[in-house]
Coordinates of C-alpha atoms in Angstrom, one line a residue:
Y199 CA 86.5 14.2 -5.6
I200 CA 87.3 16.5 -2.8
Y201 CA 85.0 19.8 -2.3
L202 CA 86.6 22.8 -0.7
D203 CA 85.0 25.6 0.9
I204 CA 86.4 29.0 2.4
V205 CA 85.4 29.3 5.9
E206 CA 86.5 32.1 7.9
N207 CA 88.9 32.9 5.3
A208 CA 90.4 29.5 5.5
L209 CA 90.2 26.6 3.0
R210 CA 88.7 23.7 4.4
I211 CA 87.4 20.1 3.1
S212 CA 83.6 20.3 3.0
K213 CA 83.0 16.9 1.8
I214 CA 84.3 13.8 0.0
A215 CA 82.7 12.3 -3.1
I216 CA 83.2 8.7 -4.1
I217 CA 81.6 8.0 -7.6
G218 CA 80.9 4.4 -8.7
F219 CA 79.0 2.7 -11.4
K220 CA 75.5 3.0 -9.9
E221 CA 75.9 5.6 -7.2
E222 CA 77.9 8.4 -5.5
I223 CA 78.6 8.5 -2.1
T224 CA 79.2 11.8 -0.5
V225 CA 80.5 12.2 3.2
S226 CA 79.7 15.3 4.4
F227 CA 81.4 16.9 7.4
W228 CA 78.3 18.2 9.1
P229 CA 75.9 16.3 11.7
G230 CA 73.8 14.7 9.2
G231 CA 76.5 12.2 8.2
T232 CA 76.8 10.3 5.1
I233 CA 74.8 11.2 2.0
K234 CA 74.5 8.8 -1.0
H235 CA 73.3 10.2 -4.5
D236 CA 71.7 7.3 -6.3
L237 CA 72.3 7.4 -9.9
I238 CA 69.2 5.1 -10.8
S239 CA 66.6 7.1 -9.0
D240 CA 68.5 10.3 -9.0
M241 CA 67.5 10.4 -5.2
E242 CA 69.6 11.2 -2.1
F243 CA 69.8 8.9 0.8
V244 CA 71.1 9.5 4.1
W245 CA 72.6 6.9 6.5
I246 CA 70.6 6.4 9.9
P247 CA 72.8 4.9 12.5
G248 CA 71.2 1.9 14.4
R249 CA 70.1 2.6 18.0
C250 CA 67.5 1.8 20.3
F251 CA 64.7 4.3 21.2
T252 CA 61.3 4.7 22.8
M253 CA 58.5 4.7 20.2
G254 CA 54.9 6.0 20.5
T255 CA 53.3 8.3 22.9
S256 CA 52.2 8.3 26.4
S257 CA 49.7 11.1 25.8
T258 CA 45.9 10.3 25.7
G259 CA 44.9 14.0 24.9
E260 CA 43.3 14.9 21.6
D261 CA 46.8 15.6 20.1
S262 CA 47.5 11.8 19.6
Q263 CA 45.7 8.8 18.0
V264 CA 44.9 5.5 19.6
S265 CA 47.3 3.8 17.2
E266 CA 50.4 5.6 18.8
R267 CA 49.4 5.6 22.3
T268 CA 51.2 2.5 23.6
V269 CA 54.9 3.3 24.4
H270 CA 57.5 0.5 23.7
D271 CA 61.1 0.1 23.2
V272 CA 62.5 -0.6 19.8
C273 CA 66.0 -1.4 18.7
M274 CA 67.0 -0.6 15.1
N275 CA 69.8 -1.6 12.8
G276 CA 71.3 1.2 10.6
F277 CA 69.4 1.8 7.2
W278 CA 69.6 4.4 4.3
M279 CA 66.5 6.9 4.3
G280 CA 65.4 9.1 1.6
R281 CA 66.7 12.6 2.1
Y282 CA 63.3 14.1 1.1
E283 CA 60.1 13.0 -0.6
A284 CA 60.2 11.7 -4.1
T285 CA 59.7 14.6 -6.4
Q286 CA 57.4 14.7 -9.5
A287 CA 60.4 14.9 -11.8
Q288 CA 62.0 11.7 -10.2
W289 CA 58.7 9.9 -10.4
E290 CA 58.3 10.8 -14.0
R291 CA 61.9 9.7 -14.7
I292 CA 60.8 6.1 -13.6
M293 CA 57.2 6.0 -14.5
G294 CA 57.1 8.0 -17.6
E295 CA 54.4 10.4 -16.8
N296 CA 53.3 12.7 -13.8
I297 CA 50.3 11.7 -12.0
S298 CA 50.2 14.5 -9.3
E299 CA 48.6 17.8 -9.2
S300 CA 49.9 19.5 -12.0
N301 CA 50.0 19.0 -15.7
N302 CA 48.5 15.4 -15.0
K303 CA 50.9 13.9 -17.6
Q304 CA 54.3 15.9 -17.4
S305 CA 56.0 18.0 -14.8
G306 CA 57.2 21.5 -15.6
P307 CA 59.7 24.0 -13.9
E308 CA 56.9 24.9 -11.5
T309 CA 56.1 21.3 -10.2
S310 CA 59.3 19.1 -11.0
N311 CA 60.6 19.6 -7.5
K312 CA 57.4 19.3 -5.8
A313 CA 56.6 16.0 -3.7
V314 CA 54.4 13.1 -5.5
M315 CA 50.8 13.4 -4.2
V316 CA 49.8 10.0 -5.3
F317 CA 52.0 6.9 -4.7
S318 CA 52.0 3.5 -6.0
E319 CA 54.2 0.5 -5.2
E320 CA 54.8 0.1 -8.8
F321 CA 57.4 2.8 -8.5
I322 CA 59.5 0.8 -6.2
I323 CA 59.1 -2.5 -8.3
R324 CA 60.4 -0.3 -11.5
L325 CA 63.3 0.9 -9.4
N326 CA 64.3 -2.6 -8.4
R327 CA 63.9 -3.9 -12.1
R328 CA 66.4 -1.1 -13.1
A329 CA 68.8 -2.0 -10.3
M330 CA 68.4 -5.7 -11.0
N331 CA 68.3 -6.2 -7.4
D332 CA 65.8 -5.5 -4.5
M333 CA 67.6 -2.5 -3.0
Y334 CA 64.4 -0.2 -2.8
R335 CA 61.8 -0.7 -0.5
L336 CA 59.6 1.7 2.1
P337 CA 60.9 2.2 5.3
S338 CA 59.0 0.3 8.3
E339 CA 57.1 2.5 10.6
A340 CA 59.7 2.1 13.3
E341 CA 62.6 3.2 10.9
W342 CA 60.4 6.1 9.7
E343 CA 59.5 7.3 13.4
Y344 CA 63.1 6.8 14.4
A345 CA 64.6 8.8 11.3
A346 CA 61.8 11.6 11.9
R347 CA 62.9 12.1 15.4
G348 CA 66.4 13.1 14.1
G349 CA 68.2 11.9 17.3
I350 CA 65.9 14.0 19.7
R351 CA 64.4 12.3 22.6
N352 CA 61.2 13.0 24.3
A353 CA 59.8 15.5 21.8
K354 CA 56.4 16.0 20.3
Y355 CA 57.5 17.0 16.9
S356 CA 60.4 16.3 14.6
W357 CA 61.9 20.0 15.4
G358 CA 61.3 19.7 19.1
N359 CA 58.5 20.8 21.2
E360 CA 57.4 24.2 19.9
N361 CA 54.0 24.5 18.6
I362 CA 53.5 24.4 14.7
E363 CA 52.2 27.9 14.7
S364 CA 54.6 29.4 17.1
G365 CA 58.0 30.9 16.0
K366 CA 59.0 30.6 12.5
P367 CA 57.5 28.2 9.8
K368 CA 58.5 24.5 10.5
A369 CA 56.7 22.5 7.9
N370 CA 53.9 22.8 5.2
T371 CA 50.5 22.6 7.0
W372 CA 47.4 24.4 7.1
Q373 CA 47.3 27.6 9.2
G374 CA 44.1 29.4 9.9
N375 CA 40.5 28.0 10.2
F376 CA 40.1 24.4 8.4
P377 CA 38.7 24.3 5.7
N378 CA 37.5 27.6 5.3
A379 CA 40.6 29.8 5.1
N380 CA 44.3 29.0 5.0
T381 CA 46.6 32.2 5.9
D382 CA 49.3 30.8 4.1
W383 CA 51.6 31.7 6.9
D384 CA 54.2 29.1 5.7
K385 CA 53.9 30.8 2.1
Y386 CA 52.3 27.7 0.7
E387 CA 48.8 26.8 0.0
R388 CA 49.2 23.4 -1.5
L389 CA 52.3 21.5 -2.1
A390 CA 55.6 23.1 -1.4
P391 CA 58.9 22.0 -3.2
V392 CA 60.9 19.5 -1.2
K393 CA 63.5 20.9 1.0
S394 CA 61.5 24.3 1.7
F395 CA 61.8 23.8 5.4
A396 CA 65.0 23.2 7.8
A397 CA 66.2 19.7 8.0
N398 CA 65.8 17.4 11.1
G399 CA 68.9 16.3 13.2
Y400 CA 69.7 13.5 10.6
G401 CA 69.7 15.9 7.5
L402 CA 66.3 14.5 6.5
F403 CA 63.7 17.1 5.1
D404 CA 59.9 17.1 5.1
M405 CA 59.3 14.6 7.8
A406 CA 56.3 16.6 9.0
G407 CA 53.8 18.2 6.5
N408 CA 53.5 18.6 2.8
V409 CA 52.5 15.1 1.8
W410 CA 51.6 11.8 4.1
E411 CA 54.5 9.2 3.6
W412 CA 53.9 5.6 3.1
C413 CA 55.4 2.8 5.3
A414 CA 55.7 -0.7 4.6
D415 CA 53.8 -1.8 7.7
W416 CA 50.2 -3.0 7.4
Y417 CA 48.0 -0.7 9.6
K418 CA 46.4 -2.1 12.6
E419 CA 44.9 0.2 15.4
D420 CA 45.9 -1.9 18.3
Y421 CA 49.3 -3.3 16.9
Y422 CA 51.3 -1.2 19.6
N423 CA 49.4 -3.0 22.4
T424 CA 51.0 -6.2 21.4
L425 CA 54.6 -4.7 22.0
K426 CA 53.8 -3.3 25.4
N427 CA 56.7 -4.1 28.2
I428 CA 59.0 -5.7 25.6
T429 CA 61.9 -4.4 23.6
V430 CA 61.5 -5.2 19.8
A431 CA 64.3 -5.5 17.3
N432 CA 63.7 -4.2 13.9
P433 CA 59.8 -4.5 14.0
Q434 CA 58.0 -5.1 10.7
G435 CA 54.4 -4.3 11.7
P436 CA 51.5 -6.7 12.1
A437 CA 50.8 -9.6 9.5
N438 CA 47.8 -8.0 8.1
S439 CA 45.7 -4.9 8.0
Y440 CA 42.6 -4.1 9.9
D441 CA 41.0 -0.6 10.3
P442 CA 37.6 -0.9 12.3
M443 CA 36.4 1.9 10.3
E444 CA 37.1 0.2 7.1
P445 CA 37.5 -3.3 7.8
T446 CA 37.7 -4.7 4.2
V447 CA 40.1 -2.1 3.0
P448 CA 43.7 -3.2 3.4
K449 CA 45.8 0.0 4.3
R450 CA 49.5 0.6 5.0
V451 CA 50.6 2.9 7.7
V452 CA 51.1 6.7 6.5
R453 CA 52.8 9.0 8.7
G454 CA 54.0 12.6 8.8
G455 CA 50.7 14.5 7.8
S456 CA 50.1 16.8 5.0
F457 CA 49.5 20.5 3.9
L458 CA 45.8 19.9 4.9
C459 CA 46.7 19.2 8.5
N460 CA 45.8 21.7 11.0
A461 CA 46.4 21.9 14.7
S462 CA 42.6 21.8 15.2
Y463 CA 41.8 18.6 13.9
C464 CA 44.9 16.6 12.4
K465 CA 48.3 16.7 14.1
G466 CA 49.6 13.8 11.8
Y467 CA 52.6 16.1 11.6
R468 CA 53.7 14.8 15.1

């Protein structure tokens, strides 16, 4: 299928869609690149081209965490990344019920396009069972950060260096005095529908704010220290989890922050 748009009174090709047995490939003529509509999950995926980048931060201030403070070089192969967070309707399609904040069992018109708040690896297991192939997985932390940067180098946030509460709303976070008052400057007190804010340079939405996003890596606070002064290809994280605050609880890395993150105490949207 060829999609046509009228631009400045001229007829132009906007994208080409190739529909197969289990998925639809849509090649869009914009900086975000190739978009794949997956018919099994009803999700959209964006192809992220492989490249080397500098991961982590050299900041030692309050706006950074210990676990991200050792800068190191990483080289990535290309990969597919979900264009936005899994929605409650997509979750219900695979899991049979909605366990997020709304009706507790079924998503409705007001919640179906909002992100899932409580995630389980069972979702991925069931997707792979339907596909009869291990084609779905969580991104590694390196893949997540590379995708979240959207091709921008040396910036604090996925949108650049502008502070979260400057200019126009850029992500669904907490504005005001946490936890006493949320000014709702971004128009959302809690969850926002996916794609409510501008996409980054790779065409990905909500890489900052709304809900925390799981990565495949185990969490280990000092893991970045082991990668200092070396270049790593496609890192998969530490072999096991260790959080000194909860040493007996296995944890995966979570990134991106949520609607509860406020500049005064949580800059997880970095």
